[in-house]
GROMACS .gro file of C-alpha atoms in nm:
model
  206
    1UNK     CA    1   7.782  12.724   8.677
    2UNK     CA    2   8.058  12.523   8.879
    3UNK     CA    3   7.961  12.254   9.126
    4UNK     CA    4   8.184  12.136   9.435
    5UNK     CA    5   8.134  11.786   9.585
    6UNK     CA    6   8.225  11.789   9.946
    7UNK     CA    7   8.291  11.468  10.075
    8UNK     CA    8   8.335  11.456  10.504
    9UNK     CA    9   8.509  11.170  10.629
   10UNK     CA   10   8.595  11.284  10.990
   11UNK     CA   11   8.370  11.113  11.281
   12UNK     CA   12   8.466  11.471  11.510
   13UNK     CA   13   8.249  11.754  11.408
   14UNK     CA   14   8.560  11.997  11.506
   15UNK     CA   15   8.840  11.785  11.363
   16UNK     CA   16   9.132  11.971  11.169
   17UNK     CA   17   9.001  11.789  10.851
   18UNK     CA   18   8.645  11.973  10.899
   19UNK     CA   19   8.780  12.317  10.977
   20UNK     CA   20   9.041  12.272  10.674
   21UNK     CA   21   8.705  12.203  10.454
   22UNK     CA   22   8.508  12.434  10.577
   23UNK     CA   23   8.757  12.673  10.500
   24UNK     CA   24   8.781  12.558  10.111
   25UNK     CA   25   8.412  12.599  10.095
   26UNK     CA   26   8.444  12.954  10.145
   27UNK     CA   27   8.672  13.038   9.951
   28UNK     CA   28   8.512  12.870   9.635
   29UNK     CA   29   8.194  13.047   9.721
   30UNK     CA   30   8.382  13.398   9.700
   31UNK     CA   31   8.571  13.293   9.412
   32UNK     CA   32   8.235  13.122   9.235
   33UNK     CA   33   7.975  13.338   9.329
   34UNK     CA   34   7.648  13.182   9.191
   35UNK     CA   35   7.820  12.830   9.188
   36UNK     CA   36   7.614  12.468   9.386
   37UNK     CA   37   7.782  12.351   9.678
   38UNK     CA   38   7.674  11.969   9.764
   39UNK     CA   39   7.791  11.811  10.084
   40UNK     CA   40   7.777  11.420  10.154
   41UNK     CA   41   7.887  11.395  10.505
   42UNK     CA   42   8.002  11.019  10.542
   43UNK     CA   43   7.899  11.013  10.886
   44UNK     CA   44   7.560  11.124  10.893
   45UNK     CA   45   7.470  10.874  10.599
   46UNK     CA   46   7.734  10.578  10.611
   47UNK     CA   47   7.732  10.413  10.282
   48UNK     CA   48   7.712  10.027  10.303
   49UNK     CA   49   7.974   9.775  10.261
   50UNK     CA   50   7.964   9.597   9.963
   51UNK     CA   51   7.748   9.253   9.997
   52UNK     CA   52   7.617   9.015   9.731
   53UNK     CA   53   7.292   9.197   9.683
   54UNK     CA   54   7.498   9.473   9.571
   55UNK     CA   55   7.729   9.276   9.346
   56UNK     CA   56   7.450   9.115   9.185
   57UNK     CA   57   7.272   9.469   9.116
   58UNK     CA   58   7.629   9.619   8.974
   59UNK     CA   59   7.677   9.322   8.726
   60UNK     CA   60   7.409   9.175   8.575
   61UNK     CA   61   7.082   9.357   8.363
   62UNK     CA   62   6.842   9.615   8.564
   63UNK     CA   63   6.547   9.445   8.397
   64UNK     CA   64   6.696   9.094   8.591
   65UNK     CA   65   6.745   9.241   8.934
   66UNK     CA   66   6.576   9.115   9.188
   67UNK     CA   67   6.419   9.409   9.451
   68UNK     CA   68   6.715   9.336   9.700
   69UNK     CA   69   6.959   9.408   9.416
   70UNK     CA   70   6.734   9.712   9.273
   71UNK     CA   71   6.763   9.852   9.679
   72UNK     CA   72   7.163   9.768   9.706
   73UNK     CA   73   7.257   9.892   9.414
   74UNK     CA   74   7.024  10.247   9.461
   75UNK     CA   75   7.250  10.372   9.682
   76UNK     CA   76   7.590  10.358   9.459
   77UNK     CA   77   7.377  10.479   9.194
   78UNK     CA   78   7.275  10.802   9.362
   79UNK     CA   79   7.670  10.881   9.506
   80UNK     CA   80   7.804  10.803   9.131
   81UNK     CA   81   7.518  11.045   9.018
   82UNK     CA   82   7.664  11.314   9.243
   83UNK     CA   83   8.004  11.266   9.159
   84UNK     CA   84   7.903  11.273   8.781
   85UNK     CA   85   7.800  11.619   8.837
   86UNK     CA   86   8.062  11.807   9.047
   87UNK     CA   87   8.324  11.963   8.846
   88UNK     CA   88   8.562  11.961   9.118
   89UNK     CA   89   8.578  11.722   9.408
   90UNK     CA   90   8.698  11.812   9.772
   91UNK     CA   91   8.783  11.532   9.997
   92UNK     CA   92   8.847  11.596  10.422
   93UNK     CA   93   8.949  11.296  10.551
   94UNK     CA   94   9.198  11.209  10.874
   95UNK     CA   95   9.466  10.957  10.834
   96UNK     CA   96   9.389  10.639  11.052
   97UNK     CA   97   9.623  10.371  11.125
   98UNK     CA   98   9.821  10.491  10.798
   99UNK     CA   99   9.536  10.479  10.603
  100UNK     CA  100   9.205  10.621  10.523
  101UNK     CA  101   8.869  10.561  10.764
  102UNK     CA  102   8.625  10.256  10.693
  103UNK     CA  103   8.370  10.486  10.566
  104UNK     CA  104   8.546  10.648  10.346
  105UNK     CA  105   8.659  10.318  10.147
  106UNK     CA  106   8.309  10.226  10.171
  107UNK     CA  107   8.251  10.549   9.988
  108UNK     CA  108   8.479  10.437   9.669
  109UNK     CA  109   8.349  10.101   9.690
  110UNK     CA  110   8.028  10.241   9.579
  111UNK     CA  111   8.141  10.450   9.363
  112UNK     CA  112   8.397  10.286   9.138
  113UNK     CA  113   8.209  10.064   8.914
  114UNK     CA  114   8.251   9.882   8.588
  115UNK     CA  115   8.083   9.994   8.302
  116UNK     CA  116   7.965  10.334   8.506
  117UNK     CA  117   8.269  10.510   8.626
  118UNK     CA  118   8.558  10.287   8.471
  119UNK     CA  119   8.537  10.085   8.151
  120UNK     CA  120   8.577   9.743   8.116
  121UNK     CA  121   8.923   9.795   8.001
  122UNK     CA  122   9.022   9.982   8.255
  123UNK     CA  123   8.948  10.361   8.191
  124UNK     CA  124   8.832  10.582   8.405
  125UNK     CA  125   8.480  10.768   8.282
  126UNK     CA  126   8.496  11.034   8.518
  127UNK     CA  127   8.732  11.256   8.336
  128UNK     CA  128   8.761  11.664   8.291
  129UNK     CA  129   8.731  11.680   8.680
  130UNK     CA  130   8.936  11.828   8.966
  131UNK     CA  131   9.004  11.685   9.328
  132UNK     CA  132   9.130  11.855   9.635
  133UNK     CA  133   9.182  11.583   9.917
  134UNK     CA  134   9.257  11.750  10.276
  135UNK     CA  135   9.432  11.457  10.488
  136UNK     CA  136   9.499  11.533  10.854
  137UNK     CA  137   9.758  11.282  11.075
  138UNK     CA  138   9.854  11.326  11.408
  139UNK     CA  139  10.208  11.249  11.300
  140UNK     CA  140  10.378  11.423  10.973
  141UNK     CA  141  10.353  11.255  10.712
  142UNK     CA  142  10.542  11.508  10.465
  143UNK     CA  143  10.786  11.393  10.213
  144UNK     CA  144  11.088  11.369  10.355
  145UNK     CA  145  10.973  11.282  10.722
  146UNK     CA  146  11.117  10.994  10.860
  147UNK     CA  147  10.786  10.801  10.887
  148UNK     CA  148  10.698  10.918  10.497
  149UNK     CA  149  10.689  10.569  10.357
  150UNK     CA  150  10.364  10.488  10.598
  151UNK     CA  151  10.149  10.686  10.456
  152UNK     CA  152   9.920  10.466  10.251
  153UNK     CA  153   9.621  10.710  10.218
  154UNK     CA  154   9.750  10.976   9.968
  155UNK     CA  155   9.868  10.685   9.729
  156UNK     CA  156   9.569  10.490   9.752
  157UNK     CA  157   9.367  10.834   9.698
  158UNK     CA  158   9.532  10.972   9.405
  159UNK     CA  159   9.536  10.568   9.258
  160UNK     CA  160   9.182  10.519   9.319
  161UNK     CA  161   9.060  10.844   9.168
  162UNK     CA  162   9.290  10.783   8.858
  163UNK     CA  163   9.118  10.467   8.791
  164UNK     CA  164   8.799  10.613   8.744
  165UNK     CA  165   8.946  10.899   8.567
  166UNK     CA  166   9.032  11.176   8.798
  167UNK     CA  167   9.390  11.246   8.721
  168UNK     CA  168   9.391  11.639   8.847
  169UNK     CA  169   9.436  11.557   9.209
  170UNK     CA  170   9.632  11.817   9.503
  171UNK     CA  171   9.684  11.654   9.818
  172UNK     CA  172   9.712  11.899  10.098
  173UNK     CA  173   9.910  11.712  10.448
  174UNK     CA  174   9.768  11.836  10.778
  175UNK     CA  175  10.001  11.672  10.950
  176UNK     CA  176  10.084  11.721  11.329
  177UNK     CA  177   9.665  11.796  11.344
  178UNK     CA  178   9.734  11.728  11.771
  179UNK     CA  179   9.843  12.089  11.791
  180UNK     CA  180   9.542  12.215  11.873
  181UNK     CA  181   9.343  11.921  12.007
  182UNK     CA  182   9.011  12.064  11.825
  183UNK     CA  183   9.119  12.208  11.501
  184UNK     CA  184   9.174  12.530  11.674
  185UNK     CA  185   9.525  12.599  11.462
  186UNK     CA  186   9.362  12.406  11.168
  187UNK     CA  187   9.346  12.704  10.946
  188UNK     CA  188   9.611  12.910  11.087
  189UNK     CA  189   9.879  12.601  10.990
  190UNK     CA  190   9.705  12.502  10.653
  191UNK     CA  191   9.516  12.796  10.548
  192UNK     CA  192   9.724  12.898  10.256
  193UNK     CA  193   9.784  12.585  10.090
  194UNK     CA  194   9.359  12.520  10.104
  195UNK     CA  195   9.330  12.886  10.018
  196UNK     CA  196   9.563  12.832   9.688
  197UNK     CA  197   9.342  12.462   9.601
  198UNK     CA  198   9.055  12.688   9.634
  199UNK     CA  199   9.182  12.993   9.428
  200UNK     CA  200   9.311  12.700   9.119
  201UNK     CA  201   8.930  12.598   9.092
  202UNK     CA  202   8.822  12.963   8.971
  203UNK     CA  203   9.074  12.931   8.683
  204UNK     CA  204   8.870  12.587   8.621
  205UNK     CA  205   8.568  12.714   8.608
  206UNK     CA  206   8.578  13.052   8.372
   0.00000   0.00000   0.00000
């Protein structure tokens, strides 16, 4: 049985990034009947930015940590567990200020640690896995666009992921999300191109 990892990055409950993974959600549950479905909405439960607590928990012996490092650390622990599970990975993020949100990079900071999800020489652990990230912009981004070159999130994305392992990664551009000021169009625009992610993750699983 397949397992999708939704991870919500959008602070509007009825952004275009929201509708756009609501929309994958349904069709992996028609096309994996039977299959777990775990959502970690960013917003609800912010992850913590990375503080010396945690960096003490992350590199030095459980049986040494002290109970603020055992508390810091308890967190990454339980995202990296999740991710460890899911066979395929669905990301709906917006794009701010070229880039992705605070939350979400607080997100991989938890989750891209040495000796858990990467080696210490530099290979990713998480490997065999599949990622779908849904990035919405106001502006278009789209290769070929004449403000292509400032779009740092889908770089950063597909790099980060690598270096923990995740190689298979689609990248599907909302762009021009302000038609339709609350993801009315969302689906509509980008429908197919989610529909097709979601229809490559059956061949995964079988």
């Amino acid at each position: 049985m397949s397992t999708l990892l939704t991870i919500e990055a959008s602070p509007r409950q009825a952004s275009t990034s929201r509708k756009l993974t609501a929309h994958f959600l349904d069709c992996w549950k028609a096309t994996n009947p039977g299959s777990t479905v775990v959502v970690r909405d960013l917003t609800k439960t912010p992850p913590p930015f990375v503080d010396v607590a945690w960096i003490g928990g992350a590199y030095t012996p459980r049986d040494q940590h002290s109970p603020e490092n055992a508390a810091a650390i308890r967190v990454s622990d339980e995202l990296v567990a999740e991710l460890k599970a899911a066979d395929h990975i669905v990301i709906g993020t917006p794009m701010f200020n070229f880039s992705i949100p605070a939350v979400l990079k607080a997100y991989i900071d938890q989750i891209v640690r040495v000796g858990v999800t990467v080696s210490p020489n530099n290979v990713g652990l998480l490997t065999g896995k599949k990622a779908t990230i849904i990035l919405a912009s106001g502006g278009d981004f789209s290769p070929g666009s004449p403000v292509e070159k400032y779009n740092q999130a889908s770089g950063y994305l597909r790099q980060v992921l690598a270096w923990i392992g995740i190689t298979d990664v689609e990248i599907i551009l909302a762009g021009r999300a302000r038609a339709g000021a609350a993801g009315e169009t969302a689906v509509e625009q980008f429908g197919t191109a989610v529909r097709s992610a979601a229809a490559v993750t059956q061949a995964i699983a079988a």
